[in-house]
Amino acid sequence: MEYYERIKILRQKNNMSQEDLSKLLGIAQITLSQYERNQRKLPIDLLVAYSKIFNVSIDYIMGITDNPEIK
């Protein structure tokens, strides 16, 4: 699974709208939408923010592992 698919699934599983998450990340909703549709590359600082918000490992978000646990 690609990271852009995984970030969308994480948001949806946590019952968050794009607007809710974009406010937490400090970005525009349209920018978040572009990340989720792979129209824009996710910068490392937001990758770290996703990891913290959803309490999952960066490896999980990037699709390196299917285990979301942070070690």
PDB file of N, CA, C and O in Angstrom:
ATOM      1  N   MET A   1       0.852  -1.176   0.000  1.00  0.00           N
ATOM      2  CA  MET A   1       0.000   0.000   0.000  1.00  0.00           C
ATOM      3  C   MET A   1       0.898   1.239   0.000  1.00  0.00           C
ATOM      4  O   MET A   1       1.888   1.302   0.702  1.00  0.00           O
ATOM      5  N   GLU A   2       0.524   2.200  -0.786  1.00  0.00           N
ATOM      6  CA  GLU A   2       1.286   3.447  -0.886  1.00  0.00           C
ATOM      7  C   GLU A   2       0.938   4.395   0.274  1.00  0.00           C
ATOM      8  O   GLU A   2      -0.157   4.322   0.834  1.00  0.00           O
ATOM      9  N   TYR A   3       1.867   5.294   0.581  1.00  0.00           N
ATOM     10  CA  TYR A   3       1.665   6.187   1.730  1.00  0.00           C
ATOM     11  C   TYR A   3       0.414   7.038   1.583  1.00  0.00           C
ATOM     12  O   TYR A   3      -0.294   7.293   2.564  1.00  0.00           O
ATOM     13  N   TYR A   4       0.118   7.505   0.388  1.00  0.00           N
ATOM     14  CA  TYR A   4      -1.045   8.383   0.215  1.00  0.00           C
ATOM     15  C   TYR A   4      -2.350   7.637   0.479  1.00  0.00           C
ATOM     16  O   TYR A   4      -3.314   8.230   0.960  1.00  0.00           O
ATOM     17  N   GLU A   5      -2.367   6.340   0.209  1.00  0.00           N
ATOM     18  CA  GLU A   5      -3.540   5.536   0.534  1.00  0.00           C
ATOM     19  C   GLU A   5      -3.637   5.348   2.051  1.00  0.00           C
ATOM     20  O   GLU A   5      -4.719   5.420   2.632  1.00  0.00           O
ATOM     21  N   ARG A   6      -2.479   5.110   2.665  1.00  0.00           N
ATOM     22  CA  ARG A   6      -2.459   4.837   4.094  1.00  0.00           C
ATOM     23  C   ARG A   6      -2.852   6.075   4.905  1.00  0.00           C
ATOM     24  O   ARG A   6      -3.579   5.960   5.885  1.00  0.00           O
ATOM     25  N   ILE A   7      -2.416   7.262   4.500  1.00  0.00           N
ATOM     26  CA  ILE A   7      -2.775   8.455   5.281  1.00  0.00           C
ATOM     27  C   ILE A   7      -4.276   8.728   5.190  1.00  0.00           C
ATOM     28  O   ILE A   7      -4.879   9.181   6.158  1.00  0.00           O
ATOM     29  N   LYS A   8      -4.859   8.432   4.050  1.00  0.00           N
ATOM     30  CA  LYS A   8      -6.311   8.616   3.923  1.00  0.00           C
ATOM     31  C   LYS A   8      -7.050   7.618   4.803  1.00  0.00           C
ATOM     32  O   LYS A   8      -7.997   7.978   5.510  1.00  0.00           O
ATOM     33  N   ILE A   9      -6.607   6.371   4.800  1.00  0.00           N
ATOM     34  CA  ILE A   9      -7.239   5.339   5.622  1.00  0.00           C
ATOM     35  C   ILE A   9      -7.106   5.670   7.103  1.00  0.00           C
ATOM     36  O   ILE A   9      -8.067   5.522   7.872  1.00  0.00           O
ATOM     37  N   LEU A  10      -5.932   6.131   7.519  1.00  0.00           N
ATOM     38  CA  LEU A  10      -5.735   6.509   8.930  1.00  0.00           C
ATOM     39  C   LEU A  10      -6.717   7.612   9.329  1.00  0.00           C
ATOM     40  O   LEU A  10      -7.318   7.564  10.404  1.00  0.00           O
ATOM     41  N   ARG A  11      -6.864   8.603   8.478  1.00  0.00           N
ATOM     42  CA  ARG A  11      -7.785   9.706   8.768  1.00  0.00           C
ATOM     43  C   ARG A  11      -9.214   9.179   8.888  1.00  0.00           C
ATOM     44  O   ARG A  11      -9.929   9.503   9.837  1.00  0.00           O
ATOM     45  N   GLN A  12      -9.622   8.353   7.945  1.00  0.00           N
ATOM     46  CA  GLN A  12     -10.979   7.836   7.945  1.00  0.00           C
ATOM     47  C   GLN A  12     -11.246   6.914   9.138  1.00  0.00           C
ATOM     48  O   GLN A  12     -12.317   6.981   9.740  1.00  0.00           O
ATOM     49  N   LYS A  13     -10.288   6.058   9.480  1.00  0.00           N
ATOM     50  CA  LYS A  13     -10.460   5.161  10.622  1.00  0.00           C
ATOM     51  C   LYS A  13     -10.601   5.926  11.930  1.00  0.00           C
ATOM     52  O   LYS A  13     -11.194   5.430  12.882  1.00  0.00           O
ATOM     53  N   ASN A  14     -10.036   7.116  11.964  1.00  0.00           N
ATOM     54  CA  ASN A  14     -10.120   7.948  13.159  1.00  0.00           C
ATOM     55  C   ASN A  14     -11.263   8.960  13.078  1.00  0.00           C
ATOM     56  O   ASN A  14     -11.301   9.925  13.845  1.00  0.00           O
ATOM     57  N   ASN A  15     -12.175   8.729  12.130  1.00  0.00           N
ATOM     58  CA  ASN A  15     -13.372   9.565  11.977  1.00  0.00           C
ATOM     59  C   ASN A  15     -13.051  11.054  11.898  1.00  0.00           C
ATOM     60  O   ASN A  15     -13.719  11.877  12.535  1.00  0.00           O
ATOM     61  N   MET A  16     -12.043  11.372  11.127  1.00  0.00           N
ATOM     62  CA  MET A  16     -11.651  12.768  10.946  1.00  0.00           C
ATOM     63  C   MET A  16     -11.962  13.202   9.525  1.00  0.00           C
ATOM     64  O   MET A  16     -11.743  12.450   8.583  1.00  0.00           O
ATOM     65  N   SER A  17     -12.441  14.407   9.406  1.00  0.00           N
ATOM     66  CA  SER A  17     -12.624  14.983   8.075  1.00  0.00           C
ATOM     67  C   SER A  17     -11.283  15.545   7.610  1.00  0.00           C
ATOM     68  O   SER A  17     -10.361  15.737   8.412  1.00  0.00           O
ATOM     69  N   GLN A  18     -11.193  15.834   6.341  1.00  0.00           N
ATOM     70  CA  GLN A  18      -9.977  16.486   5.843  1.00  0.00           C
ATOM     71  C   GLN A  18      -9.801  17.837   6.517  1.00  0.00           C
ATOM     72  O   GLN A  18      -8.682  18.227   6.835  1.00  0.00           O
ATOM     73  N   GLU A  19     -10.884  18.508   6.750  1.00  0.00           N
ATOM     74  CA  GLU A  19     -10.814  19.817   7.402  1.00  0.00           C
ATOM     75  C   GLU A  19     -10.256  19.693   8.820  1.00  0.00           C
ATOM     76  O   GLU A  19      -9.398  20.480   9.224  1.00  0.00           O
ATOM     77  N   ASP A  20     -10.743  18.698   9.579  1.00  0.00           N
ATOM     78  CA  ASP A  20     -10.256  18.496  10.944  1.00  0.00           C
ATOM     79  C   ASP A  20      -8.751  18.232  10.954  1.00  0.00           C
ATOM     80  O   ASP A  20      -8.010  18.841  11.729  1.00  0.00           O
ATOM     81  N   LEU A  21      -8.316  17.311  10.108  1.00  0.00           N
ATOM     82  CA  LEU A  21      -6.904  16.939  10.089  1.00  0.00           C
ATOM     83  C   LEU A  21      -6.037  18.072   9.566  1.00  0.00           C
ATOM     84  O   LEU A  21      -4.946  18.315  10.098  1.00  0.00           O
ATOM     85  N   SER A  22      -6.508  18.773   8.564  1.00  0.00           N
ATOM     86  CA  SER A  22      -5.709  19.872   8.023  1.00  0.00           C
ATOM     87  C   SER A  22      -5.475  20.955   9.084  1.00  0.00           C
ATOM     88  O   SER A  22      -4.392  21.541   9.144  1.00  0.00           O
ATOM     89  N   LYS A  23      -6.453  21.175   9.952  1.00  0.00           N
ATOM     90  CA  LYS A  23      -6.274  22.143  11.039  1.00  0.00           C
ATOM     91  C   LYS A  23      -5.205  21.666  12.021  1.00  0.00           C
ATOM     92  O   LYS A  23      -4.377  22.450  12.479  1.00  0.00           O
ATOM     93  N   LEU A  24      -5.227  20.371  12.351  1.00  0.00           N
ATOM     94  CA  LEU A  24      -4.206  19.816  13.247  1.00  0.00           C
ATOM     95  C   LEU A  24      -2.808  19.928  12.649  1.00  0.00           C
ATOM     96  O   LEU A  24      -1.831  20.171  13.364  1.00  0.00           O
ATOM     97  N   LEU A  25      -2.730  19.726  11.334  1.00  0.00           N
ATOM     98  CA  LEU A  25      -1.435  19.772  10.655  1.00  0.00           C
ATOM     99  C   LEU A  25      -0.986  21.190  10.319  1.00  0.00           C
ATOM    100  O   LEU A  25       0.174  21.417   9.982  1.00  0.00           O
ATOM    101  N   GLY A  26      -1.918  22.140  10.386  1.00  0.00           N
ATOM    102  CA  GLY A  26      -1.586  23.533  10.063  1.00  0.00           C
ATOM    103  C   GLY A  26      -1.419  23.762   8.564  1.00  0.00           C
ATOM    104  O   GLY A  26      -0.593  24.576   8.145  1.00  0.00           O
ATOM    105  N   ILE A  27      -2.217  23.037   7.771  1.00  0.00           N
ATOM    106  CA  ILE A  27      -2.161  23.184   6.323  1.00  0.00           C
ATOM    107  C   ILE A  27      -3.573  23.398   5.787  1.00  0.00           C
ATOM    108  O   ILE A  27      -4.555  23.176   6.484  1.00  0.00           O
ATOM    109  N   ALA A  28      -3.664  23.812   4.539  1.00  0.00           N
ATOM    110  CA  ALA A  28      -4.968  23.997   3.909  1.00  0.00           C
ATOM    111  C   ALA A  28      -5.597  22.651   3.591  1.00  0.00           C
ATOM    112  O   ALA A  28      -4.894  21.682   3.300  1.00  0.00           O
ATOM    113  N   GLN A  29      -6.909  22.588   3.617  1.00  0.00           N
ATOM    114  CA  GLN A  29      -7.631  21.348   3.317  1.00  0.00           C
ATOM    115  C   GLN A  29      -7.326  20.865   1.905  1.00  0.00           C
ATOM    116  O   GLN A  29      -7.174  19.670   1.664  1.00  0.00           O
ATOM    117  N   ILE A  30      -7.212  21.776   0.960  1.00  0.00           N
ATOM    118  CA  ILE A  30      -6.910  21.392  -0.420  1.00  0.00           C
ATOM    119  C   ILE A  30      -5.533  20.736  -0.516  1.00  0.00           C
ATOM    120  O   ILE A  30      -5.331  19.803  -1.290  1.00  0.00           O
ATOM    121  N   THR A  31      -4.596  21.203   0.286  1.00  0.00           N
ATOM    122  CA  THR A  31      -3.257  20.609   0.308  1.00  0.00           C
ATOM    123  C   THR A  31      -3.326  19.180   0.825  1.00  0.00           C
ATOM    124  O   THR A  31      -2.723  18.268   0.244  1.00  0.00           O
ATOM    125  N   LEU A  32      -4.083  18.967   1.885  1.00  0.00           N
ATOM    126  CA  LEU A  32      -4.270  17.620   2.422  1.00  0.00           C
ATOM    127  C   LEU A  32      -4.913  16.717   1.371  1.00  0.00           C
ATOM    128  O   LEU A  32      -4.489  15.574   1.182  1.00  0.00           O
ATOM    129  N   SER A  33      -5.896  17.230   0.679  1.00  0.00           N
ATOM    130  CA  SER A  33      -6.549  16.467  -0.375  1.00  0.00           C
ATOM    131  C   SER A  33      -5.539  16.064  -1.457  1.00  0.00           C
ATOM    132  O   SER A  33      -5.568  14.940  -1.959  1.00  0.00           O
ATOM    133  N   GLN A  34      -4.648  16.952  -1.791  1.00  0.00           N
ATOM    134  CA  GLN A  34      -3.624  16.650  -2.801  1.00  0.00           C
ATOM    135  C   GLN A  34      -2.669  15.567  -2.321  1.00  0.00           C
ATOM    136  O   GLN A  34      -2.260  14.720  -3.116  1.00  0.00           O
ATOM    137  N   TYR A  35      -2.336  15.553  -1.040  1.00  0.00           N
ATOM    138  CA  TYR A  35      -1.495  14.482  -0.499  1.00  0.00           C
ATOM    139  C   TYR A  35      -2.210  13.141  -0.597  1.00  0.00           C
ATOM    140  O   TYR A  35      -1.623  12.143  -0.987  1.00  0.00           O
ATOM    141  N   GLU A  36      -3.471  13.128  -0.261  1.00  0.00           N
ATOM    142  CA  GLU A  36      -4.244  11.887  -0.262  1.00  0.00           C
ATOM    143  C   GLU A  36      -4.510  11.358  -1.674  1.00  0.00           C
ATOM    144  O   GLU A  36      -4.788  10.180  -1.843  1.00  0.00           O
ATOM    145  N   ARG A  37      -4.431  12.206  -2.667  1.00  0.00           N
ATOM    146  CA  ARG A  37      -4.640  11.779  -4.054  1.00  0.00           C
ATOM    147  C   ARG A  37      -3.319  11.640  -4.811  1.00  0.00           C
ATOM    148  O   ARG A  37      -3.315  11.445  -6.021  1.00  0.00           O
ATOM    149  N   ASN A  38      -2.229  11.746  -4.091  1.00  0.00           N
ATOM    150  CA  ASN A  38      -0.882  11.623  -4.665  1.00  0.00           C
ATOM    151  C   ASN A  38      -0.620  12.667  -5.751  1.00  0.00           C
ATOM    152  O   ASN A  38       0.099  12.418  -6.714  1.00  0.00           O
ATOM    153  N   GLN A  39      -1.185  13.845  -5.574  1.00  0.00           N
ATOM    154  CA  GLN A  39      -0.944  14.944  -6.496  1.00  0.00           C
ATOM    155  C   GLN A  39       0.151  15.861  -5.970  1.00  0.00           C
ATOM    156  O   GLN A  39       0.581  16.770  -6.673  1.00  0.00           O
ATOM    157  N   ARG A  40       0.570  15.588  -4.757  1.00  0.00           N
ATOM    158  CA  ARG A  40       1.604  16.380  -4.102  1.00  0.00           C
ATOM    159  C   ARG A  40       2.344  15.449  -3.162  1.00  0.00           C
ATOM    160  O   ARG A  40       1.732  14.609  -2.505  1.00  0.00           O
ATOM    161  N   LYS A  41       3.663  15.585  -3.098  1.00  0.00           N
ATOM    162  CA  LYS A  41       4.468  14.726  -2.233  1.00  0.00           C
ATOM    163  C   LYS A  41       4.416  15.221  -0.788  1.00  0.00           C
ATOM    164  O   LYS A  41       4.481  16.416  -0.521  1.00  0.00           O
ATOM    165  N   LEU A  42       4.301  14.280   0.131  1.00  0.00           N
ATOM    166  CA  LEU A  42       4.208  14.578   1.552  1.00  0.00           C
ATOM    167  C   LEU A  42       5.595  14.927   2.095  1.00  0.00           C
ATOM    168  O   LEU A  42       6.505  14.110   2.026  1.00  0.00           O
ATOM    169  N   PRO A  43       5.786  16.130   2.639  1.00  0.00           N
ATOM    170  CA  PRO A  43       7.092  16.490   3.194  1.00  0.00           C
ATOM    171  C   PRO A  43       7.364  15.741   4.503  1.00  0.00           C
ATOM    172  O   PRO A  43       6.445  15.320   5.207  1.00  0.00           O
ATOM    173  N   ILE A  44       8.632  15.592   4.822  1.00  0.00           N
ATOM    174  CA  ILE A  44       9.055  14.801   5.979  1.00  0.00           C
ATOM    175  C   ILE A  44       8.455  15.331   7.279  1.00  0.00           C
ATOM    176  O   ILE A  44       8.077  14.538   8.146  1.00  0.00           O
ATOM    177  N   ASP A  45       8.337  16.642   7.431  1.00  0.00           N
ATOM    178  CA  ASP A  45       7.787  17.174   8.680  1.00  0.00           C
ATOM    179  C   ASP A  45       6.325  16.761   8.866  1.00  0.00           C
ATOM    180  O   ASP A  45       5.887  16.493   9.980  1.00  0.00           O
ATOM    181  N   LEU A  46       5.579  16.663   7.788  1.00  0.00           N
ATOM    182  CA  LEU A  46       4.186  16.212   7.899  1.00  0.00           C
ATOM    183  C   LEU A  46       4.103  14.705   8.082  1.00  0.00           C
ATOM    184  O   LEU A  46       3.192  14.218   8.749  1.00  0.00           O
ATOM    185  N   LEU A  47       5.061  13.987   7.541  1.00  0.00           N
ATOM    186  CA  LEU A  47       5.133  12.550   7.777  1.00  0.00           C
ATOM    187  C   LEU A  47       5.302  12.275   9.265  1.00  0.00           C
ATOM    188  O   LEU A  47       4.609  11.439   9.843  1.00  0.00           O
ATOM    189  N   VAL A  48       6.175  13.028   9.893  1.00  0.00           N
ATOM    190  CA  VAL A  48       6.393  12.899  11.337  1.00  0.00           C
ATOM    191  C   VAL A  48       5.118  13.305  12.096  1.00  0.00           C
ATOM    192  O   VAL A  48       4.720  12.631  13.050  1.00  0.00           O
ATOM    193  N   ALA A  49       4.464  14.360  11.655  1.00  0.00           N
ATOM    194  CA  ALA A  49       3.233  14.805  12.307  1.00  0.00           C
ATOM    195  C   ALA A  49       2.130  13.743  12.216  1.00  0.00           C
ATOM    196  O   ALA A  49       1.440  13.471  13.201  1.00  0.00           O
ATOM    197  N   TYR A  50       1.978  13.130  11.055  1.00  0.00           N
ATOM    198  CA  TYR A  50       1.010  12.033  10.906  1.00  0.00           C
ATOM    199  C   TYR A  50       1.311  10.917  11.899  1.00  0.00           C
ATOM    200  O   TYR A  50       0.413  10.373  12.538  1.00  0.00           O
ATOM    201  N   SER A  51       2.581  10.562  11.985  1.00  0.00           N
ATOM    202  CA  SER A  51       3.007   9.493  12.881  1.00  0.00           C
ATOM    203  C   SER A  51       2.603   9.807  14.323  1.00  0.00           C
ATOM    204  O   SER A  51       2.097   8.936  15.037  1.00  0.00           O
ATOM    205  N   LYS A  52       2.805  11.032  14.736  1.00  0.00           N
ATOM    206  CA  LYS A  52       2.458  11.436  16.104  1.00  0.00           C
ATOM    207  C   LYS A  52       0.947  11.517  16.312  1.00  0.00           C
ATOM    208  O   LYS A  52       0.434  11.056  17.331  1.00  0.00           O
ATOM    209  N   ILE A  53       0.237  12.087  15.380  1.00  0.00           N
ATOM    210  CA  ILE A  53      -1.213  12.242  15.511  1.00  0.00           C
ATOM    211  C   ILE A  53      -1.912  10.890  15.609  1.00  0.00           C
ATOM    212  O   ILE A  53      -2.787  10.684  16.436  1.00  0.00           O
ATOM    213  N   PHE A  54      -1.495   9.954  14.762  1.00  0.00           N
ATOM    214  CA  PHE A  54      -2.167   8.655  14.705  1.00  0.00           C
ATOM    215  C   PHE A  54      -1.445   7.568  15.489  1.00  0.00           C
ATOM    216  O   PHE A  54      -1.897   6.423  15.530  1.00  0.00           O
ATOM    217  N   ASN A  55      -0.332   7.944  16.128  1.00  0.00           N
ATOM    218  CA  ASN A  55       0.439   7.019  16.969  1.00  0.00           C
ATOM    219  C   ASN A  55       0.806   5.735  16.212  1.00  0.00           C
ATOM    220  O   ASN A  55       0.562   4.623  16.690  1.00  0.00           O
ATOM    221  N   VAL A  56       1.357   5.925  15.033  1.00  0.00           N
ATOM    222  CA  VAL A  56       1.832   4.814  14.216  1.00  0.00           C
ATOM    223  C   VAL A  56       3.261   5.130  13.763  1.00  0.00           C
ATOM    224  O   VAL A  56       3.681   6.287  13.769  1.00  0.00           O
ATOM    225  N   SER A  57       3.968   4.092  13.359  1.00  0.00           N
ATOM    226  CA  SER A  57       5.349   4.301  12.912  1.00  0.00           C
ATOM    227  C   SER A  57       5.385   4.919  11.517  1.00  0.00           C
ATOM    228  O   SER A  57       4.449   4.761  10.718  1.00  0.00           O
ATOM    229  N   ILE A  58       6.469   5.601  11.237  1.00  0.00           N
ATOM    230  CA  ILE A  58       6.687   6.161   9.908  1.00  0.00           C
ATOM    231  C   ILE A  58       6.799   5.027   8.888  1.00  0.00           C
ATOM    232  O   ILE A  58       6.297   5.135   7.772  1.00  0.00           O
ATOM    233  N   ASP A  59       7.436   3.928   9.275  1.00  0.00           N
ATOM    234  CA  ASP A  59       7.534   2.767   8.383  1.00  0.00           C
ATOM    235  C   ASP A  59       6.149   2.272   7.980  1.00  0.00           C
ATOM    236  O   ASP A  59       5.934   1.862   6.841  1.00  0.00           O
ATOM    237  N   TYR A  60       5.200   2.306   8.899  1.00  0.00           N
ATOM    238  CA  TYR A  60       3.834   1.887   8.600  1.00  0.00           C
ATOM    239  C   TYR A  60       3.203   2.831   7.568  1.00  0.00           C
ATOM    240  O   TYR A  60       2.610   2.389   6.592  1.00  0.00           O
ATOM    241  N   ILE A  61       3.338   4.122   7.787  1.00  0.00           N
ATOM    242  CA  ILE A  61       2.766   5.093   6.855  1.00  0.00           C
ATOM    243  C   ILE A  61       3.369   4.919   5.464  1.00  0.00           C
ATOM    244  O   ILE A  61       2.664   4.956   4.461  1.00  0.00           O
ATOM    245  N   MET A  62       4.675   4.679   5.415  1.00  0.00           N
ATOM    246  CA  MET A  62       5.367   4.562   4.139  1.00  0.00           C
ATOM    247  C   MET A  62       5.144   3.205   3.452  1.00  0.00           C
ATOM    248  O   MET A  62       5.568   3.001   2.328  1.00  0.00           O
ATOM    249  N   GLY A  63       4.480   2.280   4.123  1.00  0.00           N
ATOM    250  CA  GLY A  63       4.191   0.989   3.537  1.00  0.00           C
ATOM    251  C   GLY A  63       5.337   0.014   3.613  1.00  0.00           C
ATOM    252  O   GLY A  63       5.327  -1.029   2.954  1.00  0.00           O
ATOM    253  N   ILE A  64       6.334   0.305   4.433  1.00  0.00           N
ATOM    254  CA  ILE A  64       7.483  -0.586   4.616  1.00  0.00           C
ATOM    255  C   ILE A  64       7.078  -1.796   5.457  1.00  0.00           C
ATOM    256  O   ILE A  64       7.589  -2.883   5.253  1.00  0.00           O
ATOM    257  N   THR A  65       6.168  -1.561   6.374  1.00  0.00           N
ATOM    258  CA  THR A  65       5.660  -2.638   7.224  1.00  0.00           C
ATOM    259  C   THR A  65       4.143  -2.503   7.350  1.00  0.00           C
ATOM    260  O   THR A  65       3.597  -1.407   7.168  1.00  0.00           O
ATOM    261  N   ASP A  66       3.498  -3.590   7.671  1.00  0.00           N
ATOM    262  CA  ASP A  66       2.068  -3.553   7.949  1.00  0.00           C
ATOM    263  C   ASP A  66       1.784  -3.481   9.441  1.00  0.00           C
ATOM    264  O   ASP A  66       0.631  -3.507   9.852  1.00  0.00           O
ATOM    265  N   ASN A  67       2.837  -3.393  10.237  1.00  0.00           N
ATOM    266  CA  ASN A  67       2.716  -3.295  11.692  1.00  0.00           C
ATOM    267  C   ASN A  67       2.775  -1.808  12.069  1.00  0.00           C
ATOM    268  O   ASN A  67       3.810  -1.175  11.923  1.00  0.00           O
ATOM    269  N   PRO A  68       1.683  -1.258  12.590  1.00  0.00           N
ATOM    270  CA  PRO A  68       1.659   0.167  12.911  1.00  0.00           C
ATOM    271  C   PRO A  68       2.389   0.563  14.199  1.00  0.00           C
ATOM    272  O   PRO A  68       2.566   1.752  14.462  1.00  0.00           O
ATOM    273  N   GLU A  69       2.834  -0.420  14.981  1.00  0.00           N
ATOM    274  CA  GLU A  69       3.436  -0.124  16.280  1.00  0.00           C
ATOM    275  C   GLU A  69       4.740   0.672  16.147  1.00  0.00           C
ATOM    276  O   GLU A  69       5.547   0.416  15.272  1.00  0.00           O
ATOM    277  N   ILE A  70       4.887   1.616  17.069  1.00  0.00           N
ATOM    278  CA  ILE A  70       6.133   2.373  17.172  1.00  0.00           C
ATOM    279  C   ILE A  70       7.043   1.622  18.117  1.00  0.00           C
ATOM    280  O   ILE A  70       6.644   1.262  19.225  1.00  0.00           O
ATOM    281  N   LYS A  71       8.260   1.376  17.689  1.00  0.00           N
ATOM    282  CA  LYS A  71       9.205   0.629  18.537  1.00  0.00           C
ATOM    283  C   LYS A  71      10.099   1.560  19.305  1.00  0.00           C
ATOM    284  O   LYS A  71      10.426   2.613  18.936  1.00  0.00           O
TER     285      LYS A  71
END
